[in-house]
Tab-separated table of C-alpha atoms in Angstrom:
chain	number	residue	atom	x	y	z
A	1	MET	CA	-0.122	0.169	-0.092
A	2	ASP	CA	0.964	3.364	-1.058
A	3	GLN	CA	2.888	5.105	2.464
A	4	ASP	CA	1.388	8.659	1.316
A	5	THR	CA	-2.081	7.924	0.861
A	6	ARG	CA	-4.042	11.142	1.723
A	7	ILE	CA	-7.619	10.621	1.519
A	8	ALA	CA	-10.491	13.395	1.641
A	9	VAL	CA	-13.627	12.737	2.474
A	10	ILE	CA	-16.362	15.196	0.916
A	11	GLY	CA	-19.921	15.555	2.895
A	12	GLY	CA	-20.938	15.743	6.490
A	13	GLY	CA	-23.777	13.529	6.379
A	14	SER	CA	-24.258	10.054	7.932
A	15	TRP	CA	-22.782	8.111	5.222
A	16	ALA	CA	-19.992	10.280	5.186
A	17	THR	CA	-19.603	10.157	8.505
A	18	ALA	CA	-19.406	6.056	8.479
A	19	ASN	CA	-16.980	6.460	5.620
A	20	VAL	CA	-14.590	8.221	7.892
A	21	LYS	CA	-15.167	5.582	10.718
A	22	MET	CA	-14.306	3.085	8.138
A	23	LEU	CA	-11.130	4.366	6.955
A	24	SER	CA	-10.258	5.491	10.352
A	25	ASP	CA	-10.684	1.981	11.752
A	26	ASN	CA	-8.890	0.336	8.683
A	27	ARG	CA	-5.266	-0.179	9.954
A	28	GLU	CA	-3.310	0.620	6.555
A	29	HIS	CA	-1.425	3.880	6.702
A	30	LYS	CA	-3.019	6.995	5.706
A	31	GLU	CA	-3.765	10.602	6.459
A	32	ILE	CA	-7.977	11.673	6.507
A	33	PHE	CA	-8.867	14.935	5.687
A	34	TRP	CA	-12.702	15.980	6.194
A	35	TRP	CA	-14.907	18.796	4.427
A	36	MET	CA	-18.279	19.539	5.673
A	37	ARG	CA	-20.192	22.888	4.985
A	38	ASN	CA	-21.570	23.780	8.586
A	39	THR	CA	-18.904	25.474	10.438
A	40	ASP	CA	-20.921	24.410	13.709
A	41	SER	CA	-20.513	20.930	13.404
A	42	ILE	CA	-17.005	21.226	12.386
A	43	GLU	CA	-16.396	23.041	15.781
A	44	HIS	CA	-18.166	20.487	17.575
A	45	LEU	CA	-15.986	17.795	15.766
A	46	ARG	CA	-12.775	19.454	16.582
A	47	ARG	CA	-13.715	20.125	20.404
A	48	TYR	CA	-15.803	16.797	21.145
A	49	ARG	CA	-14.750	14.215	18.340
A	50	HIS	CA	-18.476	13.293	17.257
A	51	ASN	CA	-20.447	14.847	14.713
A	52	PRO	CA	-23.256	16.805	16.349
A	53	ASN	CA	-26.153	15.843	13.698
A	54	TYR	CA	-25.415	12.379	12.256
A	55	LEU	CA	-24.045	9.252	13.693
A	56	SER	CA	-23.346	11.094	16.760
A	57	SER	CA	-22.550	7.626	18.813
A	58	VAL	CA	-19.215	7.227	16.603
A	59	GLU	CA	-16.104	8.878	17.834
A	60	ILE	CA	-13.864	10.776	14.987
A	61	LYS	CA	-10.532	10.213	15.251
A	62	VAL	CA	-9.328	12.561	12.248
A	63	PRO	CA	-7.084	15.337	13.759
A	64	ALA	CA	-8.656	18.787	14.416
A	65	LYS	CA	-6.595	20.487	11.980
A	66	HIS	CA	-7.766	18.225	9.266
A	67	ILE	CA	-11.471	19.066	9.364
A	68	SER	CA	-12.699	22.312	7.354
A	69	SER	CA	-15.325	24.000	5.356
A	70	ASP	CA	-12.348	25.289	2.847
A	71	LEU	CA	-13.195	22.547	-0.100
A	72	ASN	CA	-10.190	23.878	-1.876
A	73	ALA	CA	-7.603	23.658	1.056
A	74	ILE	CA	-8.886	20.180	1.758
A	75	LEU	CA	-8.815	19.113	-1.780
A	76	ALA	CA	-5.324	20.505	-2.145
A	77	GLU	CA	-4.075	18.197	0.620
A	78	ALA	CA	-5.465	14.929	-0.767
A	79	ASN	CA	-4.219	12.577	-3.968
A	80	MET	CA	-7.546	10.498	-3.416
A	81	VAL	CA	-11.064	12.315	-3.194
A	82	LEU	CA	-14.126	10.355	-1.626
A	83	LEU	CA	-17.281	12.146	-2.748
A	84	ASN	CA	-20.175	11.924	-0.436
A	85	VAL	CA	-22.873	14.628	-0.636
A	86	PRO	CA	-26.605	14.263	-1.772
A	87	ALA	CA	-26.312	14.303	-5.735
A	88	ALA	CA	-28.732	16.968	-5.684
A	89	PHE	CA	-26.365	19.381	-4.120
A	90	LEU	CA	-22.987	18.165	-5.636
A	91	LYS	CA	-22.954	20.710	-8.374
A	92	GLU	CA	-23.306	23.476	-5.748
A	93	VAL	CA	-20.929	21.889	-3.531
A	94	LEU	CA	-17.932	21.748	-6.689
A	95	ALA	CA	-19.033	25.308	-8.107
A	96	GLY	CA	-15.928	26.819	-6.847
A	97	VAL	CA	-13.752	24.061	-7.817
A	98	ASN	CA	-11.982	23.847	-11.190
A	99	PRO	CA	-10.974	20.689	-12.869
A	100	GLU	CA	-7.283	21.384	-12.171
A	101	SER	CA	-8.017	20.567	-8.363
A	102	PHE	CA	-9.012	16.980	-9.545
A	103	LYS	CA	-5.857	16.913	-11.747
A	104	GLY	CA	-3.901	13.631	-10.853
A	105	LYS	CA	-6.534	12.228	-7.837
A	106	LYS	CA	-8.065	9.292	-7.685
A	107	ILE	CA	-11.949	9.833	-7.408
A	108	ILE	CA	-14.164	7.856	-5.168
A	109	SER	CA	-18.151	8.234	-5.338
A	110	ALA	CA	-19.860	7.113	-2.625
A	111	ILE	CA	-22.748	9.108	-3.839
A	112	LYS	CA	-26.144	7.121	-4.613
A	113	GLY	CA	-28.207	9.366	-7.004
A	114	PHE	CA	-28.144	11.231	-10.694
A	115	VAL	CA	-26.773	14.875	-10.792
A	116	PRO	CA	-29.984	16.514	-11.435
A	117	GLU	CA	-30.512	18.561	-14.986
A	118	ASP	CA	-27.405	16.997	-16.261
A	119	ASN	CA	-28.887	13.345	-15.893
A	120	MET	CA	-25.557	11.431	-15.160
A	121	ILE	CA	-24.491	9.280	-12.723
A	122	ILE	CA	-21.269	10.543	-10.256
A	123	GLY	CA	-18.466	9.062	-12.124
A	124	GLU	CA	-19.912	10.016	-15.462
A	125	PHE	CA	-20.471	13.626	-14.332
A	126	MET	CA	-17.138	13.989	-12.816
A	127	HIS	CA	-15.546	12.020	-16.199
A	128	LYS	CA	-17.202	14.552	-18.819
A	129	MET	CA	-17.135	18.191	-16.161
A	130	TYR	CA	-13.610	17.468	-14.847
A	131	ASN	CA	-11.711	15.553	-17.267
A	132	ILE	CA	-11.004	12.447	-14.912
A	133	PRO	CA	-9.964	9.669	-16.637
A	134	LEU	CA	-12.426	6.384	-16.095
A	135	SER	CA	-9.683	4.558	-14.960
A	136	ASP	CA	-9.298	6.975	-12.153
A	137	ILE	CA	-12.735	6.641	-10.858
A	138	VAL	CA	-13.871	4.392	-8.102
A	139	VAL	CA	-17.793	3.629	-7.340
A	140	LEU	CA	-18.412	2.610	-3.629
A	141	SER	CA	-21.661	0.653	-3.864
A	142	GLY	CA	-23.722	-1.339	-0.560
A	143	PRO	CA	-25.473	-3.153	0.564
A	144	CYS	CA	-24.714	-1.012	3.695
A	145	HIS	CA	-26.451	1.010	5.913
A	146	ALA	CA	-24.342	4.102	7.752
A	147	GLU	CA	-26.249	3.113	10.784
A	148	GLU	CA	-24.866	-0.668	11.153
A	149	VAL	CA	-21.746	0.562	10.504
A	150	ALA	CA	-21.950	3.087	13.631
A	151	LEU	CA	-22.724	-0.121	15.572
A	152	GLU	CA	-20.151	-2.305	13.894
A	153	LYS	CA	-22.232	-4.819	12.358
A	154	LEU	CA	-20.964	-7.005	9.822
A	155	SER	CA	-21.387	-5.235	6.475
A	156	TYR	CA	-20.458	-5.759	2.564
A	157	LEU	CA	-19.199	-3.171	0.358
A	158	THR	CA	-18.503	-3.526	-3.532
A	159	ILE	CA	-15.918	-1.359	-5.145
A	160	ALA	CA	-15.684	-0.874	-8.918
A	161	SER	CA	-13.261	0.556	-11.236
A	162	ALA	CA	-12.252	0.220	-14.728
A	163	ASP	CA	-8.775	-0.295	-13.067
A	164	PRO	CA	-9.007	-3.167	-10.978
A	165	GLN	CA	-6.080	-2.775	-8.993
A	166	LEU	CA	-7.099	0.903	-8.311
A	167	ALA	CA	-10.304	-0.919	-6.680
A	168	ALA	CA	-7.995	-3.401	-4.663
A	169	ARG	CA	-6.105	-0.542	-3.273
A	170	PHE	CA	-9.103	1.853	-2.119
A	171	ALA	CA	-10.696	-1.568	-0.710
A	172	GLY	CA	-7.377	-2.178	1.205
A	173	LEU	CA	-8.275	1.247	2.821
A	174	ILE	CA	-11.892	0.313	4.331
A	175	ASN	CA	-11.663	-3.479	4.991
A	176	THR	CA	-12.037	-3.641	8.530
A	177	ARG	CA	-13.115	-6.505	11.134
A	178	TYR	CA	-16.789	-5.781	10.204
A	179	ILE	CA	-16.504	-4.421	6.568
A	180	LYS	CA	-15.997	-6.793	3.874
A	181	THR	CA	-15.466	-6.148	0.724
A	182	ASN	CA	-15.981	-7.360	-3.172
A	183	VAL	CA	-14.357	-5.569	-5.936
A	184	SER	CA	-15.792	-5.245	-9.668
A	185	ASP	CA	-15.146	-3.665	-13.127
A	186	ASP	CA	-18.780	-2.954	-13.578
A	187	ILE	CA	-18.424	0.814	-12.882
A	188	TYR	CA	-21.798	1.673	-14.765
A	189	GLY	CA	-24.112	-1.154	-13.431
A	190	THR	CA	-22.952	-1.480	-10.062
A	191	GLU	CA	-23.480	2.776	-9.870
A	192	TYR	CA	-26.592	2.791	-11.748
A	193	ALA	CA	-28.104	-0.169	-9.662
A	194	ALA	CA	-27.244	1.707	-6.596
A	195	VAL	CA	-29.030	4.860	-7.874
A	196	LEU	CA	-32.093	2.731	-9.133
A	197	LYS	CA	-32.615	0.786	-5.629
A	198	ASN	CA	-33.255	4.131	-4.210
A	199	ILE	CA	-36.443	4.292	-6.363
A	200	TYR	CA	-37.630	0.714	-5.858
A	201	ALA	CA	-37.335	1.402	-2.037
A	202	VAL	CA	-39.288	4.400	-2.546
A	203	ALA	CA	-42.288	2.259	-4.448
A	204	SER	CA	-41.967	-0.132	-1.563
A	205	GLY	CA	-42.649	2.457	1.134
A	206	ILE	CA	-45.549	3.540	-0.931
A	207	CYS	CA	-47.030	-0.011	-1.062
A	208	ASN	CA	-46.398	-0.638	2.642
A	209	GLY	CA	-47.936	2.974	3.207
A	210	VAL	CA	-51.243	1.987	1.274
A	211	GLY	CA	-51.757	-1.347	2.761
A	212	TYR	CA	-49.953	-3.723	0.722
A	213	GLY	CA	-48.471	-6.519	2.869
A	214	ASP	CA	-45.172	-8.614	2.735
A	215	ASN	CA	-46.591	-11.126	-0.079
A	216	PHE	CA	-47.114	-8.234	-2.454
A	217	GLN	CA	-43.749	-6.694	-1.484
A	218	SER	CA	-41.835	-9.625	-2.501
A	219	VAL	CA	-43.433	-9.806	-5.765
A	220	LEU	CA	-42.656	-6.046	-6.319
A	221	ILE	CA	-38.821	-6.438	-5.478
A	222	SER	CA	-38.557	-9.535	-7.655
A	223	ASN	CA	-39.903	-7.451	-10.451
A	224	ALA	CA	-37.740	-4.311	-9.425
A	225	ILE	CA	-34.568	-6.494	-9.727
A	226	ARG	CA	-35.760	-7.476	-13.188
A	227	GLU	CA	-35.904	-3.742	-14.168
A	228	ILE	CA	-32.646	-3.274	-13.088
A	229	LEU	CA	-31.360	-5.786	-15.383
A	230	ARG	CA	-33.285	-4.806	-18.094
A	231	PHE	CA	-32.072	-1.000	-17.679
A	232	VAL	CA	-27.993	-1.954	-16.840
A	233	ASP	CA	-28.271	-4.233	-19.913
A	234	ALA	CA	-29.656	-1.394	-21.917
A	235	VAL	CA	-27.224	1.160	-20.852
A	236	HIS	CA	-23.833	-1.018	-20.437
A	237	PRO	CA	-24.266	-4.315	-21.819
A	238	ILE	CA	-21.756	-6.568	-20.419
A	239	ASP	CA	-21.578	-10.154	-18.539
A	240	ARG	CA	-22.807	-9.550	-15.165
A	241	ASP	CA	-24.747	-11.692	-12.242
A	242	ILE	CA	-27.469	-9.503	-11.099
A	243	LYS	CA	-28.035	-11.450	-8.101
A	244	GLU	CA	-24.670	-10.498	-6.764
A	245	SER	CA	-24.228	-8.444	-3.772
A	246	ALA	CA	-23.880	-5.049	-5.341
A	247	TYR	CA	-27.210	-5.470	-7.265
A	248	LEU	CA	-30.022	-8.041	-5.723
A	249	GLY	CA	-28.317	-7.503	-2.034
A	250	ASP	CA	-28.302	-3.567	-2.175
A	251	LEU	CA	-31.726	-3.607	-3.585
A	252	LEU	CA	-32.911	-5.884	-0.704
A	253	VAL	CA	-31.544	-4.089	2.110
A	254	THR	CA	-32.784	-0.752	0.831
A	255	ALA	CA	-36.489	-1.604	0.409
A	256	TYR	CA	-36.512	-3.570	3.519
A	257	SER	CA	-34.536	-1.854	6.173
A	258	GLN	CA	-35.884	0.032	8.858
A	259	PHE	CA	-32.942	2.302	8.104
A	260	SER	CA	-34.047	2.940	4.480
A	261	ARG	CA	-34.774	6.702	4.418
A	262	ASN	CA	-35.950	5.872	1.065
A	263	ARG	CA	-38.503	3.450	2.087
A	264	MET	CA	-39.650	5.854	5.107
A	265	PHE	CA	-40.144	8.949	2.392
A	266	GLY	CA	-42.056	6.254	0.259
A	267	ASN	CA	-44.268	5.264	3.451
A	268	MET	CA	-45.403	8.706	3.958
A	269	ILE	CA	-46.087	9.356	0.478
A	270	GLY	CA	-48.471	6.383	0.881
A	271	LYS	CA	-50.158	7.392	3.690
A	272	GLY	CA	-50.840	10.928	2.227
A	273	TYR	CA	-47.948	13.247	2.754
A	274	THR	CA	-46.963	15.500	0.126
A	275	VAL	CA	-43.493	15.624	-1.449
A	276	LYS	CA	-42.516	18.656	0.687
A	277	SER	CA	-44.370	18.036	4.019
A	278	ALA	CA	-42.545	14.417	4.185
A	279	GLN	CA	-39.131	16.114	2.997
A	280	LEU	CA	-39.474	18.303	6.018
A	281	GLU	CA	-40.501	15.846	8.902
A	282	MET	CA	-37.522	13.560	7.400
A	283	ASN	CA	-34.803	16.179	7.641
A	284	MET	CA	-32.551	13.798	5.424
A	285	ILE	CA	-32.221	13.417	1.732
A	286	ALA	CA	-34.303	10.655	0.078
A	287	GLU	CA	-32.071	10.451	-3.102
A	288	GLY	CA	-34.901	8.162	-4.613
A	289	TYR	CA	-36.861	11.362	-5.334
A	290	TYR	CA	-34.692	12.916	-7.207
A	291	ALA	CA	-33.400	10.086	-9.027
A	292	SER	CA	-36.918	9.468	-10.222
A	293	ASN	CA	-37.230	12.494	-12.337
A	294	SER	CA	-33.473	11.594	-13.616
A	295	LEU	CA	-34.247	8.239	-14.612
A	296	HIS	CA	-37.751	9.079	-16.215
A	297	GLN	CA	-35.972	11.690	-18.532
A	298	ILE	CA	-32.532	9.351	-19.214
A	299	ASN	CA	-35.218	6.364	-19.911
A	300	LYS	CA	-36.436	8.701	-22.684
A	301	THR	CA	-33.565	7.678	-24.840
A	302	TYR	CA	-33.395	4.110	-23.668
A	303	LYS	CA	-37.070	3.210	-23.953
A	304	VAL	CA	-36.492	0.273	-21.443
A	305	ASN	CA	-39.836	-1.196	-19.732
A	306	MET	CA	-39.962	0.086	-16.213
A	307	PRO	CA	-43.665	-0.092	-14.939
A	308	ILE	CA	-42.417	0.410	-11.159
A	309	CYS	CA	-40.217	3.310	-12.058
A	310	ARG	CA	-42.976	4.870	-14.129
A	311	ALA	CA	-45.518	4.533	-11.243
A	312	VAL	CA	-43.234	6.060	-8.820
A	313	TYR	CA	-42.594	9.316	-11.332
A	314	ALA	CA	-46.456	9.459	-11.774
A	315	ILE	CA	-46.921	9.483	-7.568
A	316	LEU	CA	-44.324	11.795	-7.205
A	317	TYR	CA	-43.827	14.376	-9.975
A	318	GLU	CA	-47.377	13.834	-11.822
A	319	LYS	CA	-49.384	13.942	-8.438
A	320	HIS	CA	-51.393	11.182	-9.070
A	321	SER	CA	-52.904	8.714	-6.290
A	322	PRO	CA	-50.652	6.234	-4.524
A	323	GLN	CA	-53.579	4.101	-3.992
A	324	ILE	CA	-54.835	4.177	-7.713
A	325	GLU	CA	-50.989	4.032	-9.188
A	326	MET	CA	-50.322	0.960	-7.331
A	327	LYS	CA	-53.576	-0.990	-8.493
A	328	LEU	CA	-52.419	-0.189	-11.641
A	329	LEU	CA	-48.865	-1.451	-11.138
A	330	ALA	CA	-49.992	-4.440	-9.252
A	331	ASP	CA	-51.939	-5.856	-12.638
A	332	GLN	CA	-48.578	-5.498	-14.766
A	333	LEU	CA	-46.354	-7.232	-11.995
A	334	SER	CA	-45.845	-11.052	-12.157
């Protein structure tokens, strides 16, 4: 392992905090730098070594001087950059950063969403907007919830890159007694699947909210994995096993877990909340909401049959009745 590994974590939420914990608990030599926007949270972290807003039980081992709200200063220190802000805010966060700031750095995306308006997955966005070679991009995908990382419950992550050595190198930076890693070269499939599963988790929550039970949920999710396969095969047709953890496993945990914010959001929509009221009450970003619109736009090109995604879009963006849309959807599932 490179003895001069300097990694910057960009983001201050629960998954970013979990990533910092993994990197800190891993025994490989590295320096960790952490950027977040909230200066009050930074001051709290420096003084008390806990994130006051997310996973506050986790002890933070990053040196106080390495935590800052100055993004360019943090980037200047690092040769690896782990992006972990909500996809909807990525362009805003990077607004003051030019491509030169990323030159020669390896980019790891732990973001599970599309960049709105551009309708790109994160790796594609960074490649096109910041001139980062695809071989320098890594995708970090689940199945893994931040809350279970905080509890040090055994979890599995898939690390994907067009450069297998880079994927293995980053995997070596986060392996711990409670984190196991798999390496993949399917950067498009794993990233698209990681985004799409959030839409299906919203669908799962909506179904629960309107009163469907476990029997229907199992049919919904078995249809969802087939939708994912049809879509990723259309976008990036390579030989892949959709039953692997990065695809099916990530879908299952997001659709069923008590920690799934996307399922929670969908459940509230199914119970009659408006999108805005659900977002305000959760006080967390449900990536599936934004992903639904982007996927709808992207699929105008590919024209893949995706009835579940279409139903979620109709409910969230066309204000269709959840009860009626789920009833119509039920007739299309098998």
